[in-house]
mmCIF file of C-alpha atoms in Angstrom:
data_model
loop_
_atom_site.group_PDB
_atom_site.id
_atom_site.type_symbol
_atom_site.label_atom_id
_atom_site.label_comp_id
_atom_site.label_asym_id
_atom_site.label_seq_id
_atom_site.Cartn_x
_atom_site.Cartn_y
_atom_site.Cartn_z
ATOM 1 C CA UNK A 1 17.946 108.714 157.904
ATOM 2 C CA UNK A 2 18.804 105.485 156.167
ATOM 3 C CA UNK A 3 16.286 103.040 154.191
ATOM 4 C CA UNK A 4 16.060 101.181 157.485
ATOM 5 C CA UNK A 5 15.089 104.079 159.832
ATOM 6 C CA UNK A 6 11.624 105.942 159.590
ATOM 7 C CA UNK A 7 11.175 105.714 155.972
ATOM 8 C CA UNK A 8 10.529 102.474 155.403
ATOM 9 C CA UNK A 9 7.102 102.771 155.936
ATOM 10 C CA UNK A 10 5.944 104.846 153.650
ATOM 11 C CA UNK A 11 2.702 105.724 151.922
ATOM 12 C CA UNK A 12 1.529 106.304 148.513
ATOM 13 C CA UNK A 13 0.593 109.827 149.960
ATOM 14 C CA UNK A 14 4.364 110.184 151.495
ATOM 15 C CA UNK A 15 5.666 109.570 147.711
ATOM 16 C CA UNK A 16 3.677 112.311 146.534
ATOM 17 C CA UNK A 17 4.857 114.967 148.584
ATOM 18 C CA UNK A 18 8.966 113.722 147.913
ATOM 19 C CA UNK A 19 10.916 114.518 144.956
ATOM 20 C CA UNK A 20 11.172 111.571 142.930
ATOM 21 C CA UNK A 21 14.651 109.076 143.043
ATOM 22 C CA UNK A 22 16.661 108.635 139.845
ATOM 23 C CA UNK A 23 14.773 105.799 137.437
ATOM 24 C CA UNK A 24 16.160 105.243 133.936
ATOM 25 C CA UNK A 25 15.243 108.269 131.708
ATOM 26 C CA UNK A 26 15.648 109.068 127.952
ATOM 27 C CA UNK A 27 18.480 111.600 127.605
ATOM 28 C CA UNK A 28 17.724 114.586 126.403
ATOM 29 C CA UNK A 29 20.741 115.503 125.441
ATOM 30 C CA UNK A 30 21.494 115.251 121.589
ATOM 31 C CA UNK A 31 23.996 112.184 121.388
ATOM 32 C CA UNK A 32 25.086 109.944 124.053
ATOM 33 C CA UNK A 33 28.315 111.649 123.594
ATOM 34 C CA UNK A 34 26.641 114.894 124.904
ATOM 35 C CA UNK A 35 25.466 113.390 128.352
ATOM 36 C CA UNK A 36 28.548 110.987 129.357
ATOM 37 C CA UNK A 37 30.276 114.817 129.126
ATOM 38 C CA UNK A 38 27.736 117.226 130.518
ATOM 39 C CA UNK A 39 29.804 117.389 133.502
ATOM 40 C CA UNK A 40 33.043 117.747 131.812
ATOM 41 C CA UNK A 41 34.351 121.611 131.455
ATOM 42 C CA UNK A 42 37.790 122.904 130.685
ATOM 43 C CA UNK A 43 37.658 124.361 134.248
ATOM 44 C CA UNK A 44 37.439 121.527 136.243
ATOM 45 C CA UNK A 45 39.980 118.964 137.421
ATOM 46 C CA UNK A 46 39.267 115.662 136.228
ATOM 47 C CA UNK A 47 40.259 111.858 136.792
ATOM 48 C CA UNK A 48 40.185 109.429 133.849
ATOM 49 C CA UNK A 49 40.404 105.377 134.618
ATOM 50 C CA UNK A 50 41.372 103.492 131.185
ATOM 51 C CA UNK A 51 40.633 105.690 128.702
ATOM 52 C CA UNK A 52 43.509 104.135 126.392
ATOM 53 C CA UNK A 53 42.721 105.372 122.686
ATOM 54 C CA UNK A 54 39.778 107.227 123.330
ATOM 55 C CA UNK A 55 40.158 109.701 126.230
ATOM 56 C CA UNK A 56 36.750 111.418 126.943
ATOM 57 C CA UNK A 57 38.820 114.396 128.242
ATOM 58 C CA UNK A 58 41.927 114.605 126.453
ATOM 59 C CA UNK A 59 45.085 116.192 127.831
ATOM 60 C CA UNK A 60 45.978 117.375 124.135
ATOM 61 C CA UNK A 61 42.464 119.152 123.999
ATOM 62 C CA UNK A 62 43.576 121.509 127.532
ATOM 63 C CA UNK A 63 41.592 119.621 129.921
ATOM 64 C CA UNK A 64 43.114 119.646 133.633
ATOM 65 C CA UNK A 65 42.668 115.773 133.419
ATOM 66 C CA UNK A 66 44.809 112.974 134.961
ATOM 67 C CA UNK A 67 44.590 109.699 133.833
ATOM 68 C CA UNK A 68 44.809 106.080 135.702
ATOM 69 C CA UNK A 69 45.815 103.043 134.196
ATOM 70 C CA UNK A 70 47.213 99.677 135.060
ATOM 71 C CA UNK A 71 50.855 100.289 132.887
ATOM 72 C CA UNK A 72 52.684 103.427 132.130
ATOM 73 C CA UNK A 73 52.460 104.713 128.616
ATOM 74 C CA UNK A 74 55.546 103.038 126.994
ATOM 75 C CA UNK A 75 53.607 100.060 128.745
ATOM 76 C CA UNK A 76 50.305 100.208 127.453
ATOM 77 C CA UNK A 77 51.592 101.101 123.849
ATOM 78 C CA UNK A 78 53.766 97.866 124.118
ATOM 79 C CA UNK A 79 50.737 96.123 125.389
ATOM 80 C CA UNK A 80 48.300 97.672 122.426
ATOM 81 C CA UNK A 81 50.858 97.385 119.810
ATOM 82 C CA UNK A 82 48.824 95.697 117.840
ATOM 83 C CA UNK A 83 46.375 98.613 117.453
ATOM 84 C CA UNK A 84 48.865 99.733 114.835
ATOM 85 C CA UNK A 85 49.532 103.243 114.718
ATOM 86 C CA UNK A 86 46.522 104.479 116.611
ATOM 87 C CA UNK A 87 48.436 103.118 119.330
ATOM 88 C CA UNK A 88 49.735 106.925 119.174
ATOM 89 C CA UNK A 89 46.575 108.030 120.763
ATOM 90 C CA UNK A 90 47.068 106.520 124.176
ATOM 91 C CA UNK A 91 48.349 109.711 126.454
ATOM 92 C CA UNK A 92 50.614 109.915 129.573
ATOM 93 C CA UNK A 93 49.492 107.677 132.525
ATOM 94 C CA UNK A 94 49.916 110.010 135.898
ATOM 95 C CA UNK A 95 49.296 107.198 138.019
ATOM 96 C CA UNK A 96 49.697 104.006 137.542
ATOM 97 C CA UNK A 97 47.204 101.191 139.416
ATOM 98 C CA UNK A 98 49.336 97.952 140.244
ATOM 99 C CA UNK A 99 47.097 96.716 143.363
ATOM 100 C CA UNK A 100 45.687 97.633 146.126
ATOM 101 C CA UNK A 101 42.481 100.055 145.728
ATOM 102 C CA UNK A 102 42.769 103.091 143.421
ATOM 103 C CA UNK A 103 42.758 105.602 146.717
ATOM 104 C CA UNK A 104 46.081 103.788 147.128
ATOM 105 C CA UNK A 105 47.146 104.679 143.940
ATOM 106 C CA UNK A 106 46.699 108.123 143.762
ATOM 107 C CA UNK A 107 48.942 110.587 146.064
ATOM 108 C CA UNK A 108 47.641 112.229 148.958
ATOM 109 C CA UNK A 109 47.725 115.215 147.753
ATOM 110 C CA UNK A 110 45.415 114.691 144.978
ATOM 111 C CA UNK A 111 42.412 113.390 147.349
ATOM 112 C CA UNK A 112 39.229 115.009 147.688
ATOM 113 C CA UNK A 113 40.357 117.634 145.216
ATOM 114 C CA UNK A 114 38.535 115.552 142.018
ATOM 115 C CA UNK A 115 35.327 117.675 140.417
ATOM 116 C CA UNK A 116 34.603 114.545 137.995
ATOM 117 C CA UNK A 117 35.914 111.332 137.967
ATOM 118 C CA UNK A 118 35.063 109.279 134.605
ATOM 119 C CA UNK A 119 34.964 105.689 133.754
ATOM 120 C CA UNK A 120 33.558 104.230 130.538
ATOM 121 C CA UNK A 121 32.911 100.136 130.236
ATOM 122 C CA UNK A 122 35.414 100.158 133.816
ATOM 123 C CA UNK A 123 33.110 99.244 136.550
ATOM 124 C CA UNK A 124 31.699 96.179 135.218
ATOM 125 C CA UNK A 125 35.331 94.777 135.363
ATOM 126 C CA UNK A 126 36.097 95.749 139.298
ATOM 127 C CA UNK A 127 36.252 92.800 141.912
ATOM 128 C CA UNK A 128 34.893 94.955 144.358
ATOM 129 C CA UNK A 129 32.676 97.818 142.877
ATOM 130 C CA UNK A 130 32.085 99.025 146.707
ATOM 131 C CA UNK A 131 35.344 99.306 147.453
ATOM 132 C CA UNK A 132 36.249 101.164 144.289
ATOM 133 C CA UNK A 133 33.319 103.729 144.680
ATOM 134 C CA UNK A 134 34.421 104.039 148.336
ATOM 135 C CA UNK A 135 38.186 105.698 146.938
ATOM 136 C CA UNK A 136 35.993 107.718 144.441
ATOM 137 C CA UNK A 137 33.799 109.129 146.964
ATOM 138 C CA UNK A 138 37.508 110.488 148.706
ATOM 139 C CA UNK A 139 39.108 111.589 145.474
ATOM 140 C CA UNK A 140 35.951 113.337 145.020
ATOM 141 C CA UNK A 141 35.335 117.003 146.605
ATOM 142 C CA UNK A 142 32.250 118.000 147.773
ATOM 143 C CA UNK A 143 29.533 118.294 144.997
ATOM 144 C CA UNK A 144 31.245 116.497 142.402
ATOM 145 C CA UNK A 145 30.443 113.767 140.223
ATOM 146 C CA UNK A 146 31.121 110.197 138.911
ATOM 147 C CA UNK A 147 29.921 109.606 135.427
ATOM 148 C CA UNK A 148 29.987 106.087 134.211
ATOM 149 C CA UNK A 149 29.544 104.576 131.109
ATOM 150 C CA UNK A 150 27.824 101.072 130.901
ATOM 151 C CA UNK A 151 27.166 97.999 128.924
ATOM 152 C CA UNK A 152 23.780 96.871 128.753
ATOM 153 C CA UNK A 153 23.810 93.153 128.784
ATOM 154 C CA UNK A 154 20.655 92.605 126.642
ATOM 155 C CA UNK A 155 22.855 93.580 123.619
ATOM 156 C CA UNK A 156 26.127 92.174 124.330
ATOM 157 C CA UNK A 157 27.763 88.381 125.131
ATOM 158 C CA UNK A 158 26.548 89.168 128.362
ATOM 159 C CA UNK A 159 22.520 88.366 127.077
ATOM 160 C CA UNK A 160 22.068 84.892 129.425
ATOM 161 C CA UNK A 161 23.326 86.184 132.405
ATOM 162 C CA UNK A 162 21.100 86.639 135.382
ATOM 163 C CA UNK A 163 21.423 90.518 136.924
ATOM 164 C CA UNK A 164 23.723 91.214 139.357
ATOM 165 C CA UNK A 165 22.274 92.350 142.686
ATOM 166 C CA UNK A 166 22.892 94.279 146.008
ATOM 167 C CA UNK A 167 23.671 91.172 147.520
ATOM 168 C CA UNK A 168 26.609 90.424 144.956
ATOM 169 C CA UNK A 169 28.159 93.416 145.101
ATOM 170 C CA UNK A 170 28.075 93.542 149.592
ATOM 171 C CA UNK A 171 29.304 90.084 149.551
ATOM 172 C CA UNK A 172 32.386 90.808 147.331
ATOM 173 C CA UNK A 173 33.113 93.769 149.371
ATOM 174 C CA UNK A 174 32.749 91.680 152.858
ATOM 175 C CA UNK A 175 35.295 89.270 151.226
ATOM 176 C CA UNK A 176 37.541 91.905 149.596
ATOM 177 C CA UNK A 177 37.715 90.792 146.685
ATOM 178 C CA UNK A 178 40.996 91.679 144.461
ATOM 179 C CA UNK A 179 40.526 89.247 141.603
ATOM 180 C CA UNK A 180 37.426 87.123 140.271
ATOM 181 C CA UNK A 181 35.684 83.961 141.772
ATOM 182 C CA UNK A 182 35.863 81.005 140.769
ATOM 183 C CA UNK A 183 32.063 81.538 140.395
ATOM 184 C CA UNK A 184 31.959 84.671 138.131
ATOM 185 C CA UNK A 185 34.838 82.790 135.889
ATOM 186 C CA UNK A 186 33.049 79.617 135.659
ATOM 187 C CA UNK A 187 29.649 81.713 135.064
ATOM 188 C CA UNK A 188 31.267 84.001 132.578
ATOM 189 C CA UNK A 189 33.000 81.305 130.591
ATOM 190 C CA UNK A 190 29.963 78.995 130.224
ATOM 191 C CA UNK A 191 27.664 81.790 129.232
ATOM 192 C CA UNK A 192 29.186 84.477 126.944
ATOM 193 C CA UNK A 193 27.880 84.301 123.504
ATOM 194 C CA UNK A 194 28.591 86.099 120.052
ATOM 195 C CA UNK A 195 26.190 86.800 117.267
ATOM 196 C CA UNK A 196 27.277 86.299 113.900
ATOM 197 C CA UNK A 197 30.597 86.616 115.518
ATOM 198 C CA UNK A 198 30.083 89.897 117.300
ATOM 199 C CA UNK A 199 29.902 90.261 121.255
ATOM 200 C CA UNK A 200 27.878 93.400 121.198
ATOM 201 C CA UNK A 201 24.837 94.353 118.388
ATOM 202 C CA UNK A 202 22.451 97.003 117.847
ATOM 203 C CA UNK A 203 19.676 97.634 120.316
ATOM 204 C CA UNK A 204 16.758 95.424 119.432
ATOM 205 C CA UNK A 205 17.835 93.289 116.955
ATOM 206 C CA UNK A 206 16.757 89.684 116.477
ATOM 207 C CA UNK A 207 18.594 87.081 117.786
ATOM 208 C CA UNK A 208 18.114 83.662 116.321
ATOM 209 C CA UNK A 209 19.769 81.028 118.393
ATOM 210 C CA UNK A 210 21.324 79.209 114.976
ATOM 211 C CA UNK A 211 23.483 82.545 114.296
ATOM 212 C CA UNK A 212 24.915 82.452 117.637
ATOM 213 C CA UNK A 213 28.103 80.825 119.207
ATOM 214 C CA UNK A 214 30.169 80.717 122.840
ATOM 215 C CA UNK A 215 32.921 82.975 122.816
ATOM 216 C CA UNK A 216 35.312 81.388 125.198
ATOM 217 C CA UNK A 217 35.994 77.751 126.640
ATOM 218 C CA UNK A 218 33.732 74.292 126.782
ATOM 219 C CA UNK A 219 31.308 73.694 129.534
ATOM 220 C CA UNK A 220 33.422 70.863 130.073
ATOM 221 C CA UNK A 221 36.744 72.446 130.219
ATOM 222 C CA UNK A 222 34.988 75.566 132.411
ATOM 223 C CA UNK A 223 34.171 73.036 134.874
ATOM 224 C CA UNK A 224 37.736 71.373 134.797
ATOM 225 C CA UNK A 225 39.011 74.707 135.411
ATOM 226 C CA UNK A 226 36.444 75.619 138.148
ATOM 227 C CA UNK A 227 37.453 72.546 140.292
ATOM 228 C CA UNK A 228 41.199 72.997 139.510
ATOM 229 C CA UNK A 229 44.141 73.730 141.041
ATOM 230 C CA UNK A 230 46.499 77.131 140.754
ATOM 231 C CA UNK A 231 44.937 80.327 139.575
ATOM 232 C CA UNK A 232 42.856 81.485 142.385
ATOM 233 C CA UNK A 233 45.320 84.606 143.114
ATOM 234 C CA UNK A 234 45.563 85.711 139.607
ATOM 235 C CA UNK A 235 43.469 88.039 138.085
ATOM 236 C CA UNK A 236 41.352 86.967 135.012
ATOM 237 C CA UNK A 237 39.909 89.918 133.070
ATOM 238 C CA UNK A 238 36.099 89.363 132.628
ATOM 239 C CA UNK A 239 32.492 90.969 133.246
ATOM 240 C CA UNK A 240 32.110 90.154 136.692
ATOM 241 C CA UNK A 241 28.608 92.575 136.745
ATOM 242 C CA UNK A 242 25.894 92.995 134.645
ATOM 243 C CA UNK A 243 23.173 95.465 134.644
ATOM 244 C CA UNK A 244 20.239 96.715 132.716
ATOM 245 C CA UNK A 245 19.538 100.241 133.196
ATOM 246 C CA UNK A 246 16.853 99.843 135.766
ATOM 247 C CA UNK A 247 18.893 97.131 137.905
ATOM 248 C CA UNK A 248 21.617 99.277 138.177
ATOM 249 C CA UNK A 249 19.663 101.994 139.152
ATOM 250 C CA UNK A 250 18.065 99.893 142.288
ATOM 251 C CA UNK A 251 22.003 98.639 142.861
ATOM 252 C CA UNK A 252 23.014 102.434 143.527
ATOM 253 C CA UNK A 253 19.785 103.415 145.412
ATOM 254 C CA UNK A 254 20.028 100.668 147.962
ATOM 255 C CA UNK A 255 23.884 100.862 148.098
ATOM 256 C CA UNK A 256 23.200 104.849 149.192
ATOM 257 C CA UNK A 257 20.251 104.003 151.409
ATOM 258 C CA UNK A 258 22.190 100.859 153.496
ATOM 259 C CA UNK A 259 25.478 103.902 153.892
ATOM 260 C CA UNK A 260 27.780 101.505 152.164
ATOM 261 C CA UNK A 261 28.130 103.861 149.902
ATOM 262 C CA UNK A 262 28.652 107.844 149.764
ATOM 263 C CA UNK A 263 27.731 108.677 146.423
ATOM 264 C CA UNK A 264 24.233 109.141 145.742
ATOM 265 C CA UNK A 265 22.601 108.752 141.898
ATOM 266 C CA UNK A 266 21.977 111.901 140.386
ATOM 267 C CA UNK A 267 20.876 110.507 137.025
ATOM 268 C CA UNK A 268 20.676 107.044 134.860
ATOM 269 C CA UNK A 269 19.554 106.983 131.187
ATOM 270 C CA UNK A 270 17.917 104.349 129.044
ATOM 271 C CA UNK A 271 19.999 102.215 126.354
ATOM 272 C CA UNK A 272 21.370 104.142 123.429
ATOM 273 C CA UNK A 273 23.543 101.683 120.985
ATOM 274 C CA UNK A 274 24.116 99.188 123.825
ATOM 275 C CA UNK A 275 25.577 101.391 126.756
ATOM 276 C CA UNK A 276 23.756 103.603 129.120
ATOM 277 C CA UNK A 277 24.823 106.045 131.223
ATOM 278 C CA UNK A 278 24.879 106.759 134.950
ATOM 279 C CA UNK A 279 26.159 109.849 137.183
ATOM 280 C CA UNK A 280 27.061 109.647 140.757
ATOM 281 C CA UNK A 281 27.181 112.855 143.101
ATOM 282 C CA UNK A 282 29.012 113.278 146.060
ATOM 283 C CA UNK A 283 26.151 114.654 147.686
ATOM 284 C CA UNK A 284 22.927 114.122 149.909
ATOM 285 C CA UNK A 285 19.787 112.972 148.459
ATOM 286 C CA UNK A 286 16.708 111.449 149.948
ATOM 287 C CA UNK A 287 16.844 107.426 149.962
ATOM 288 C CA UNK A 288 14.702 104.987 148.163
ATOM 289 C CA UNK A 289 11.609 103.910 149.978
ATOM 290 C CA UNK A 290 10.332 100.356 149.667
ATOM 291 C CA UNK A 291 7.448 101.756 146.524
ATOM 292 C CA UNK A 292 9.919 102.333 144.481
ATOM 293 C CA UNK A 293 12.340 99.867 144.834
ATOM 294 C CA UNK A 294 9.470 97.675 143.472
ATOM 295 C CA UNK A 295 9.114 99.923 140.920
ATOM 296 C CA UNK A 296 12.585 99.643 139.761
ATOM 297 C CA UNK A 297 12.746 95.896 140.280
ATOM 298 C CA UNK A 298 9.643 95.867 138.135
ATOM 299 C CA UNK A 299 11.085 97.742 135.660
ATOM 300 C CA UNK A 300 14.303 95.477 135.582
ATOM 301 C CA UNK A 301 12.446 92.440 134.773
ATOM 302 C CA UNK A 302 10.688 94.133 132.101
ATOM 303 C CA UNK A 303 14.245 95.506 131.149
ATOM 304 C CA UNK A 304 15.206 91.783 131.018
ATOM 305 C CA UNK A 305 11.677 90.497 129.013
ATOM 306 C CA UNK A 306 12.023 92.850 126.275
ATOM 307 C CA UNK A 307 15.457 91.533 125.707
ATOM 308 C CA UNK A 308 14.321 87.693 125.723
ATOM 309 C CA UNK A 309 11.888 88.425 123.433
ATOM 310 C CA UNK A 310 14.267 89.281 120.812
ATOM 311 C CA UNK A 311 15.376 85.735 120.790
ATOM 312 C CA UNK A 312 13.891 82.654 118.955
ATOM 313 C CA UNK A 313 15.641 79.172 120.231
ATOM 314 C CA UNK A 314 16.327 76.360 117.967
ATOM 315 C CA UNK A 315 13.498 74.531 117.379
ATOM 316 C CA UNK A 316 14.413 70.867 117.022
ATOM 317 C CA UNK A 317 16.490 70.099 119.962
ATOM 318 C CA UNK A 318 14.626 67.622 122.766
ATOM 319 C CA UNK A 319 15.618 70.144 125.251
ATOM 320 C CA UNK A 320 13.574 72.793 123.782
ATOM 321 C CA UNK A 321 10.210 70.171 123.760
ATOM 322 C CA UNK A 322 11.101 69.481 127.832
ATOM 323 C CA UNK A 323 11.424 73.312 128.277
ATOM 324 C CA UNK A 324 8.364 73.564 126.309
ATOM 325 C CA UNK A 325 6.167 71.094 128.584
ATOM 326 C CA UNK A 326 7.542 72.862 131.604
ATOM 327 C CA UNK A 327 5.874 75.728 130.264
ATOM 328 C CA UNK A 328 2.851 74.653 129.360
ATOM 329 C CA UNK A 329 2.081 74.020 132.804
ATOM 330 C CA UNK A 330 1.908 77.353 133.589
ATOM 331 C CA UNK A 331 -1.295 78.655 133.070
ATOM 332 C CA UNK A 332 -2.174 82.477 132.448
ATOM 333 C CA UNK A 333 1.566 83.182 131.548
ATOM 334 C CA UNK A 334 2.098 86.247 129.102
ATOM 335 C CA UNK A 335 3.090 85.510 126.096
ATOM 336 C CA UNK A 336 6.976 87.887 126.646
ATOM 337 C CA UNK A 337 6.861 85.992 129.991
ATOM 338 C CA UNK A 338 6.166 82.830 128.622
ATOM 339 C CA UNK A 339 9.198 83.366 126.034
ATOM 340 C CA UNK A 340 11.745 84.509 128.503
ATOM 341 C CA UNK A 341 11.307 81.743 131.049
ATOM 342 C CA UNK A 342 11.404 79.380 127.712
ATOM 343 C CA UNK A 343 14.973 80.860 126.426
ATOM 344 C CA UNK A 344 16.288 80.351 129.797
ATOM 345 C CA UNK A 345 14.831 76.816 130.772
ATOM 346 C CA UNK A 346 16.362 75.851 127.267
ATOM 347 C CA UNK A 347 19.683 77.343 128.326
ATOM 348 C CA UNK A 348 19.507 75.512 131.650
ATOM 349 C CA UNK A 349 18.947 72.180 130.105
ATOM 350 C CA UNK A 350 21.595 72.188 127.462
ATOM 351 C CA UNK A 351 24.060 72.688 129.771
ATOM 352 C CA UNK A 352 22.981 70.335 132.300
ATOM 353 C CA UNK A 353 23.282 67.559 129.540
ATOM 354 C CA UNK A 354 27.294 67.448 128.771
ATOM 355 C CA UNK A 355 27.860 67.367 132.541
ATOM 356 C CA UNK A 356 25.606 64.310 132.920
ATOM 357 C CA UNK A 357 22.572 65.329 135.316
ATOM 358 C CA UNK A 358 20.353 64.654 132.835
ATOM 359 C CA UNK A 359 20.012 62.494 130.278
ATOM 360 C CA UNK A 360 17.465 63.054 127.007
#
């Protein structure tokens, strides 16, 4: 019965007497190494997408793997050369994915005859993150499992951008989508930061706003490009998601309990050194009632606080005083709260300036 059957109303009592859904958990394996693989066995048959250098289930180590990648080998080392001679690492592609989805890909003889398919720092990349866990689900036999590796945008360039959502990912796969909006270009461009010159950095670790930079284009020239011409058919490599471990655990539950998609969420784990880690079964499971989707969404926006309050804006730019009397017409806010919504007011107003809808 989906989310929007019977079980939507349920009762504190009803919760009780159900196993619990997936939430973000502390592994308990003894690396993050460890979990990503707890699925992975010599004895199973096993699809890799991009592992390039570092293949989680390498063919020279006797795993039954086949790998997926965008170029051949000869390609991809031609690509990488300048990975030196690591570049010696990268394995033999068995299929190659031009375009079209990955079921096209893939030969038919090969579907629904996957036990694991793995993907590390791959999804957040996809157009269309339905449509690509739709061809999983048929690669996938019975019982098996996707295991995905994950950024956590708290501790990565992706720090200022808002969550992405249910809604997001059913409206890219209403459109289709094959490349990258104009929107998640524009979005990414204006917003990706570096600290100290570094796009990722260690789990909690201050961030003052005076050691940090923009990694890509101007606001101005993102918004020249935005409104331009040409372009809109090619694809642009960039985050086009972003999760914490508790959004993306909500994204996966209500994807499962709306039947847009197959695979249901066997497991999620909290951050470990910037990535988490998240496994998808082929296989049925209860879906999320409306008590703990708030709990997750609650647990998301504390995800997202604890990350804001690592970060101390500048202190002497008139944008920060406005964003400061904004807040301090809020009464009662928490102090975490009263940071966060500070960090991003500040962001929102220095970017507003250059484009001319405000003026200081």
């Amino acid at each position: 019965m989906g989310y929007l059957g019977k079980d939507f109303g349920t009762t504190p009592g009803d919760l009780r007497a159900q196993p619990p859904v997936a939430i973000p958990t502390k592994s308990r394996s003894k690396s993050a190494f460890q979990n990503i693989r707890r699925h992975i066995t010599r004895d199973k048959k096993i699809l890799e997408i991009g592992p390039l250098l570092r293949p989680m289930a390498a063919k020279r180590d006797r795993y039954n793997v086949y790998i997926v990648d965008k170029l051949d080998r000869d390609g991809l080392m031609r690509h990488y050369r300048h990975l030196g001679s690591d570049v010696h690492l990268i394995e033999e592609v068995d299929f190659v994915w031009e375009d079209g989805t990955l079921l096209d890909s893939i030969p038919n003889e090969h579907h629904s005859t996957f036990d694991v398919v793995f993907l590390s720092h791959v999804l957040e990349h996809v157009p269309d993150p339905l449509g690509f866990l739709k061809s999983c689900h048929s690669l996938l036999k019975p019982g098996g499992v996707i295991s995905i590796a994950l950024p956590d945008k708290r501790y990565c360039f992706d720090l200022f951008r808002p969550l992405s959502t249910t809604a997001d990912w059913l409206e890219a796969s209403r459109n289709r989508d094959a490349v990258h909006t104009r929107k998640t270009l524009f979005e990414t461009s204006i917003t990706a930061v570096a600290k100290r010159g570094m796009i990722s950095w260690p789990d909690k670790d201050a961030i003052i706003a005076e050691q940090m930079t923009f990694v890509t284009m101007s606001l101005g020239e993102a918004f020249r490009t935005y409104y331009g011409e040409g372009q809109s058919n090619a694809y642009i490599d960039c985050h086009a998601w972003v999760f914490t471990p508790a959004s993306f655990a909500l994204i996966a539950h209500e994807c499962y309990a709306l039947g847009v998609c197959g695979l249901s969420l066997e497991s999620v784990t909290t951050t470990q050194n910037g990535e988490f880690f998240a496994h998808l079964q082929f296989a049925e499971r209860r879906v999320i009632d409306h008590h703990e989707r708030l709990q997750l969404m609650a647990l998301a926006t504390r995800e997202q606080v604890e990350g804001y309050k690592l970060i101390e804006p500048a202190r002497s730019r008139p944008m920060r005083a406005a964003a400061r009397v904004v807040v301090a017409g809020v009464p009662k806010m928490k102090r975490a709260m009263r940071q966060a919504v500070l960090v991003v007011l500040s962001s929102i107003l220095l970017e507003c300036e250059p484009l001319g809808w405000i003026a200081f």
